[in-house]
Amino acid sequence: ARLSNLSLSTSNAMEQALSSILPEEYVALIVGSATAIIILIVGLIVAGWVGNLVRRALTNRKLDSALVGFLSSLARWLVIAAAVIASLERVGVQTTSLVALLGSAGIAIGLALQGNLAHFASGVMVLIFRPFKIDDYVELSGKEGWVKDIGLFTTTLLTNDNETVIIPNGTATGGVIMNYSKAGTGRVPISVGVAYGSKVPEVIAILKQAAARCDAVKKDPAPVIAFVGLGASSLDFFVLGHCEPADYPNLVHQLHTAIYEELEAAGIEIPFSQIVVHNAAA
C-alpha cells in the first residue's frame, strides 16, 4: 500500500511538471518509467530493512542460524517481488495474468520437485523442533555419527570411521531418531557369551573388573552386569555402561576390548556356534 501511495504521489507531481513542455503521450511513458524505477529502488531499500529486521527478531529467539537465514531471505524476496509487480503495473504490464502464470508455473515446479520439497519441509521441521542439533551423537536411518551440519535439504553426519554421510532430511526424519546426546548420558550395551562350565559369580566379577578399567564408564549410575540366559552354546551375560555422550564412540571400542582381554586373561572361553552331528549306526 505504501509503495502504491508513493507511486501515485510521485507520478502526479511529475505529470504536472512535464505536461507543459512535452506531448501527453511522452509524459505518460516518462512518468511511468521513472515511477517504476523509484518503486524498485525504494523496494530494494525496504527489502533490505525487512530482511535485517526479521533476522534480528529470529536471532533473539535463538533459532538455528540456517532457519534464520532462510526466513530473512524469504521476507526480503517477498518485498522485492511486490516492488517488481508494482513497477510493472506503472509501465502498463498486466500483472494479473503474469501472477496467474507464475502461480501455474509454481504448481508445476512443485509437482516436479515434490521429493525435494518433502526434504525441505523436513529440514524446516528439524530446525524448528530440534530433535537433534550440531555435535549431537545420533542414529539416523541406520547410520550413527556426530551431526556436523543441518541444512534445509540434508543432514551431514561424521561416523566413527571418519566417513562423511549425507542423509536427505525426509529420510532422516522418516524413521526412528536415536539421539544419544539428548538425555545427557550415553549407554553402551554389550552382550557377552561364555562357555558352559564357567562359574557365573566369577564371570560377573571379571565383567565388573573390565568395566572398571574404562575411565569413561560412569560410577553413577553404576554399570549394569547380569546373567541373562542359557544360549544354544553359551552362558549369556549383559553389560551396560553409562558415559558422557562425547565418550560414546570410544567407549564402545574400549569396553569390548577390556571384556575380551579380561576373559582371556582369566582363561574363560568365549564359545562359537557349534553343530554336533551324530552318525547313527546302519
Tab-separated table of C-alpha atoms in Angstrom:
chain	number	residue	atom	x	y	z
A	1	ALA	CA	0.000	0.000	0.000
A	2	ARG	CA	2.819	2.389	0.838
A	3	LEU	CA	4.516	1.656	-2.477
A	4	SER	CA	1.244	2.373	-4.313
A	5	ASN	CA	0.726	5.674	-2.485
A	6	LEU	CA	4.322	6.640	-3.205
A	7	SER	CA	3.924	5.843	-6.904
A	8	LEU	CA	0.703	7.881	-7.177
A	9	SER	CA	2.096	10.973	-5.486
A	10	THR	CA	5.321	10.766	-7.491
A	11	SER	CA	3.553	10.309	-10.831
A	12	ASN	CA	1.124	13.189	-10.166
A	13	ALA	CA	3.960	15.567	-9.385
A	14	MET	CA	5.942	14.530	-12.458
A	15	GLU	CA	2.926	14.775	-14.773
A	16	GLN	CA	2.254	18.322	-13.678
A	17	ALA	CA	5.886	19.284	-14.250
A	18	LEU	CA	6.212	17.659	-17.694
A	19	SER	CA	2.781	18.316	-19.203
A	20	SER	CA	3.706	21.914	-20.024
A	21	ILE	CA	6.818	21.028	-22.067
A	22	LEU	CA	6.171	17.566	-23.620
A	23	PRO	CA	3.359	15.895	-25.603
A	24	GLU	CA	0.923	13.945	-23.465
A	25	GLU	CA	1.893	10.511	-24.847
A	26	TYR	CA	5.553	11.049	-23.891
A	27	VAL	CA	4.618	12.360	-20.478
A	28	ALA	CA	2.778	9.141	-19.592
A	29	LEU	CA	5.723	6.978	-20.741
A	30	ILE	CA	8.358	9.024	-18.917
A	31	VAL	CA	6.324	9.302	-15.746
A	32	GLY	CA	5.515	5.578	-15.707
A	33	SER	CA	9.147	4.559	-16.285
A	34	ALA	CA	10.512	6.982	-13.702
A	35	THR	CA	7.932	5.911	-11.145
A	36	ALA	CA	8.744	2.250	-11.782
A	37	ILE	CA	12.447	2.918	-11.177
A	38	ILE	CA	11.688	4.799	-7.962
A	39	ILE	CA	9.457	1.965	-6.743
A	40	LEU	CA	12.218	-0.562	-7.453
A	41	ILE	CA	14.828	1.488	-5.601
A	42	VAL	CA	12.567	2.039	-2.612
A	43	GLY	CA	11.535	-1.629	-2.706
A	44	LEU	CA	15.162	-2.778	-2.572
A	45	ILE	CA	15.850	-0.485	0.373
A	46	VAL	CA	12.744	-1.673	2.226
A	47	ALA	CA	13.567	-5.321	1.403
A	48	GLY	CA	16.998	-4.991	2.995
A	49	TRP	CA	15.484	-3.333	6.053
A	50	VAL	CA	12.796	-6.026	6.410
A	51	GLY	CA	15.342	-8.832	5.977
A	52	ASN	CA	17.568	-7.402	8.707
A	53	LEU	CA	14.570	-6.862	10.986
A	54	VAL	CA	13.439	-10.478	10.581
A	55	ARG	CA	16.998	-11.746	11.125
A	56	ARG	CA	17.370	-9.792	14.381
A	57	ALA	CA	13.945	-10.865	15.643
A	58	LEU	CA	14.582	-14.564	14.960
A	59	THR	CA	18.140	-14.451	16.292
A	60	ASN	CA	16.802	-13.121	19.593
A	61	ARG	CA	14.563	-16.202	19.739
A	62	LYS	CA	17.709	-18.391	19.469
A	63	LEU	CA	16.546	-20.234	16.361
A	64	ASP	CA	19.002	-22.155	14.191
A	65	SER	CA	21.174	-19.919	12.019
A	66	ALA	CA	20.192	-21.808	8.828
A	67	LEU	CA	16.487	-21.257	9.520
A	68	VAL	CA	17.100	-17.599	10.409
A	69	GLY	CA	18.945	-17.070	7.130
A	70	PHE	CA	16.214	-18.771	5.105
A	71	LEU	CA	13.309	-16.842	6.672
A	72	SER	CA	15.092	-13.479	6.458
A	73	SER	CA	15.897	-14.123	2.782
A	74	LEU	CA	12.288	-15.175	2.147
A	75	ALA	CA	10.986	-11.935	3.697
A	76	ARG	CA	13.425	-9.876	1.616
A	77	TRP	CA	12.463	-11.559	-1.655
A	78	LEU	CA	8.736	-11.195	-0.959
A	79	VAL	CA	9.196	-7.427	-0.637
A	80	ILE	CA	11.279	-7.350	-3.822
A	81	ALA	CA	8.595	-9.349	-5.669
A	82	ALA	CA	5.933	-6.878	-4.532
A	83	ALA	CA	8.094	-3.974	-5.737
A	84	VAL	CA	8.655	-5.618	-9.135
A	85	ILE	CA	4.914	-6.213	-9.608
A	86	ALA	CA	4.128	-2.617	-8.638
A	87	SER	CA	6.799	-1.358	-11.070
A	88	LEU	CA	5.448	-3.432	-13.937
A	89	GLU	CA	1.982	-2.029	-13.318
A	90	ARG	CA	3.346	1.511	-13.698
A	91	VAL	CA	4.700	0.765	-17.185
A	92	GLY	CA	1.441	-0.797	-18.364
A	93	VAL	CA	2.119	-4.508	-17.893
A	94	GLN	CA	-0.970	-6.554	-16.989
A	95	THR	CA	0.307	-8.161	-13.806
A	96	THR	CA	-2.868	-10.150	-13.117
A	97	SER	CA	-2.155	-12.588	-15.938
A	98	LEU	CA	1.544	-12.589	-15.035
A	99	VAL	CA	0.807	-13.553	-11.431
A	100	ALA	CA	-1.550	-16.308	-12.634
A	101	LEU	CA	1.155	-17.605	-14.987
A	102	LEU	CA	3.748	-17.606	-12.205
A	103	GLY	CA	1.301	-19.416	-9.931
A	104	SER	CA	0.730	-22.132	-12.524
A	105	ALA	CA	4.467	-22.443	-13.074
A	106	GLY	CA	4.962	-22.724	-9.314
A	107	ILE	CA	2.465	-25.587	-9.099
A	108	ALA	CA	4.159	-27.418	-11.980
A	109	ILE	CA	7.596	-26.966	-10.425
A	110	GLY	CA	6.247	-28.097	-7.057
A	111	LEU	CA	4.908	-31.331	-8.550
A	112	ALA	CA	8.193	-31.976	-10.349
A	113	LEU	CA	10.232	-31.351	-7.203
A	114	GLN	CA	7.878	-32.832	-4.631
A	115	GLY	CA	10.599	-35.150	-3.308
A	116	ASN	CA	12.979	-32.246	-2.738
A	117	LEU	CA	10.172	-30.180	-1.234
A	118	ALA	CA	9.493	-33.009	1.227
A	119	HIS	CA	13.161	-32.940	2.264
A	120	PHE	CA	12.949	-29.153	2.542
A	121	ALA	CA	9.844	-29.325	4.751
A	122	SER	CA	11.545	-31.937	6.944
A	123	GLY	CA	14.610	-29.702	7.221
A	124	VAL	CA	12.486	-26.781	8.396
A	125	MET	CA	10.812	-29.033	10.991
A	126	VAL	CA	14.211	-30.218	12.252
A	127	LEU	CA	15.446	-26.640	12.581
A	128	ILE	CA	12.288	-25.567	14.429
A	129	PHE	CA	11.655	-28.547	16.750
A	130	ARG	CA	15.316	-29.638	17.107
A	131	PRO	CA	15.148	-33.413	17.639
A	132	PHE	CA	18.924	-33.151	17.226
A	133	LYS	CA	21.437	-30.343	16.848
A	134	ILE	CA	25.025	-29.785	15.767
A	135	ASP	CA	27.540	-32.024	17.636
A	136	ASP	CA	24.859	-34.446	18.901
A	137	TYR	CA	25.645	-38.151	18.526
A	138	VAL	CA	22.664	-39.708	16.739
A	139	GLU	CA	21.456	-42.672	14.735
A	140	LEU	CA	19.522	-41.721	11.602
A	141	SER	CA	18.325	-44.256	9.030
A	142	GLY	CA	20.678	-46.886	10.422
A	143	LYS	CA	23.721	-44.578	10.369
A	144	GLU	CA	25.435	-43.466	13.587
A	145	GLY	CA	27.640	-40.422	13.909
A	146	TRP	CA	28.151	-36.860	15.031
A	147	VAL	CA	25.884	-34.230	13.494
A	148	LYS	CA	28.151	-31.799	11.654
A	149	ASP	CA	25.639	-29.858	9.564
A	150	ILE	CA	21.873	-29.440	9.360
A	151	GLY	CA	20.786	-27.910	6.071
A	152	LEU	CA	17.379	-27.237	4.622
A	153	PHE	CA	17.594	-30.367	2.442
A	154	THR	CA	20.201	-32.669	4.041
A	155	THR	CA	21.852	-33.553	7.351
A	156	THR	CA	25.561	-34.428	7.469
A	157	LEU	CA	26.989	-36.997	9.907
A	158	LEU	CA	30.615	-37.838	10.704
A	159	THR	CA	30.810	-41.541	11.612
A	160	ASN	CA	33.233	-43.274	13.962
A	161	ASP	CA	35.117	-44.444	10.853
A	162	ASN	CA	35.678	-40.786	9.933
A	163	GLU	CA	33.287	-41.095	6.999
A	164	THR	CA	31.007	-38.235	5.984
A	165	VAL	CA	27.409	-39.389	5.484
A	166	ILE	CA	24.878	-37.024	3.890
A	167	ILE	CA	21.268	-38.018	4.605
A	168	PRO	CA	18.234	-36.342	2.977
A	169	ASN	CA	16.124	-34.754	5.693
A	170	GLY	CA	12.987	-36.592	4.580
A	171	THR	CA	14.837	-39.889	5.076
A	172	ALA	CA	16.399	-38.774	8.367
A	173	THR	CA	13.052	-37.854	9.912
A	174	GLY	CA	11.030	-40.624	8.263
A	175	GLY	CA	12.031	-43.234	10.862
A	176	VAL	CA	13.095	-43.516	14.481
A	177	ILE	CA	15.646	-40.886	15.559
A	178	MET	CA	18.071	-42.094	18.236
A	179	ASN	CA	19.718	-39.098	19.916
A	180	TYR	CA	22.300	-40.398	22.369
A	181	SER	CA	23.212	-36.861	23.433
A	182	LYS	CA	19.663	-35.774	24.273
A	183	ALA	CA	19.442	-37.444	27.675
A	184	GLY	CA	22.883	-36.229	28.705
A	185	THR	CA	24.126	-39.809	29.217
A	186	GLY	CA	25.331	-42.311	26.642
A	187	ARG	CA	24.590	-46.026	27.074
A	188	VAL	CA	26.851	-48.785	25.754
A	189	PRO	CA	25.074	-52.185	25.874
A	190	ILE	CA	27.153	-55.315	25.213
A	191	SER	CA	26.074	-58.959	25.090
A	192	VAL	CA	28.721	-61.465	26.204
A	193	GLY	CA	28.630	-65.246	25.854
A	194	VAL	CA	30.970	-67.625	27.731
A	195	ALA	CA	31.373	-71.381	27.571
A	196	TYR	CA	29.207	-73.740	29.601
A	197	GLY	CA	31.034	-74.793	32.739
A	198	SER	CA	32.138	-71.252	33.571
A	199	LYS	CA	31.354	-70.048	37.104
A	200	VAL	CA	28.678	-67.361	36.991
A	201	PRO	CA	29.939	-65.345	40.019
A	202	GLU	CA	33.471	-65.415	38.602
A	203	VAL	CA	32.311	-64.171	35.197
A	204	ILE	CA	30.304	-61.346	36.792
A	205	ALA	CA	33.359	-60.286	38.823
A	206	ILE	CA	35.516	-60.283	35.682
A	207	LEU	CA	32.981	-58.209	33.757
A	208	LYS	CA	32.845	-55.695	36.626
A	209	GLN	CA	36.633	-55.501	36.543
A	210	ALA	CA	36.560	-54.899	32.772
A	211	ALA	CA	34.065	-52.046	33.201
A	212	ALA	CA	36.183	-50.544	35.992
A	213	ARG	CA	39.169	-50.437	33.611
A	214	CYS	CA	37.385	-47.927	31.384
A	215	ASP	CA	37.684	-44.394	32.722
A	216	ALA	CA	34.768	-43.250	30.567
A	217	VAL	CA	32.316	-45.577	32.367
A	218	LYS	CA	30.389	-43.583	34.957
A	219	LYS	CA	30.295	-44.681	38.587
A	220	ASP	CA	26.825	-43.155	38.986
A	221	PRO	CA	24.775	-44.749	37.606
A	222	ALA	CA	26.895	-47.840	38.121
A	223	PRO	CA	27.450	-50.335	35.294
A	224	VAL	CA	24.741	-52.966	34.947
A	225	ILE	CA	26.035	-56.554	34.733
A	226	ALA	CA	23.664	-59.515	34.696
A	227	PHE	CA	23.412	-63.195	33.782
A	228	VAL	CA	20.543	-63.151	31.301
A	229	GLY	CA	20.180	-66.535	29.619
A	230	LEU	CA	21.189	-70.027	28.608
A	231	GLY	CA	22.104	-69.903	24.949
A	232	ALA	CA	22.472	-72.745	22.474
A	233	SER	CA	26.231	-72.860	23.049
A	234	SER	CA	26.927	-70.234	25.716
A	235	LEU	CA	26.001	-68.698	29.037
A	236	ASP	CA	24.777	-65.232	28.149
A	237	PHE	CA	25.625	-62.078	30.118
A	238	PHE	CA	24.694	-58.442	29.629
A	239	VAL	CA	26.906	-55.413	30.327
A	240	LEU	CA	25.622	-51.826	30.249
A	241	GLY	CA	27.995	-48.918	30.797
A	242	HIS	CA	26.919	-45.271	31.117
A	243	CYS	CA	29.101	-42.436	29.840
A	244	GLU	CA	29.136	-38.850	28.656
A	245	PRO	CA	27.698	-38.518	25.134
A	246	ALA	CA	31.049	-37.345	23.778
A	247	ASP	CA	32.724	-40.549	25.063
A	248	TYR	CA	30.216	-42.948	23.488
A	249	PRO	CA	32.083	-43.907	20.279
A	250	ASN	CA	35.400	-44.512	22.075
A	251	LEU	CA	33.792	-46.402	24.952
A	252	VAL	CA	32.217	-48.902	22.548
A	253	HIS	CA	35.736	-49.908	21.491
A	254	GLN	CA	37.324	-49.678	24.955
A	255	LEU	CA	34.682	-51.717	26.773
A	256	HIS	CA	34.650	-54.502	24.176
A	257	THR	CA	38.455	-54.645	24.322
A	258	ALA	CA	38.537	-54.706	28.130
A	259	ILE	CA	35.938	-57.501	28.323
A	260	TYR	CA	37.784	-59.660	25.806
A	261	GLU	CA	41.182	-59.161	27.460
A	262	GLU	CA	39.871	-59.847	30.986
A	263	LEU	CA	38.089	-63.039	29.932
A	264	GLU	CA	41.145	-64.220	28.010
A	265	ALA	CA	43.445	-63.499	30.966
A	266	ALA	CA	41.158	-65.499	33.276
A	267	GLY	CA	41.117	-68.444	30.870
A	268	ILE	CA	37.367	-68.226	30.286
A	269	GLU	CA	36.385	-69.374	26.821
A	270	ILE	CA	34.204	-67.302	24.528
A	271	PRO	CA	32.465	-70.047	22.507
A	272	PHE	CA	31.421	-70.039	18.903
A	273	SER	CA	28.319	-71.664	17.496
A	274	GLN	CA	28.711	-75.416	17.099
A	275	ILE	CA	26.673	-78.118	15.416
A	276	VAL	CA	27.090	-81.687	16.650
A	277	VAL	CA	26.235	-84.367	14.085
A	278	HIS	CA	25.521	-87.895	15.351
A	279	ASN	CA	26.075	-90.665	12.848
A	280	ALA	CA	23.565	-93.372	13.638
A	281	ALA	CA	24.740	-96.942	13.065
A	282	ALA	CA	23.297	-98.533	9.971
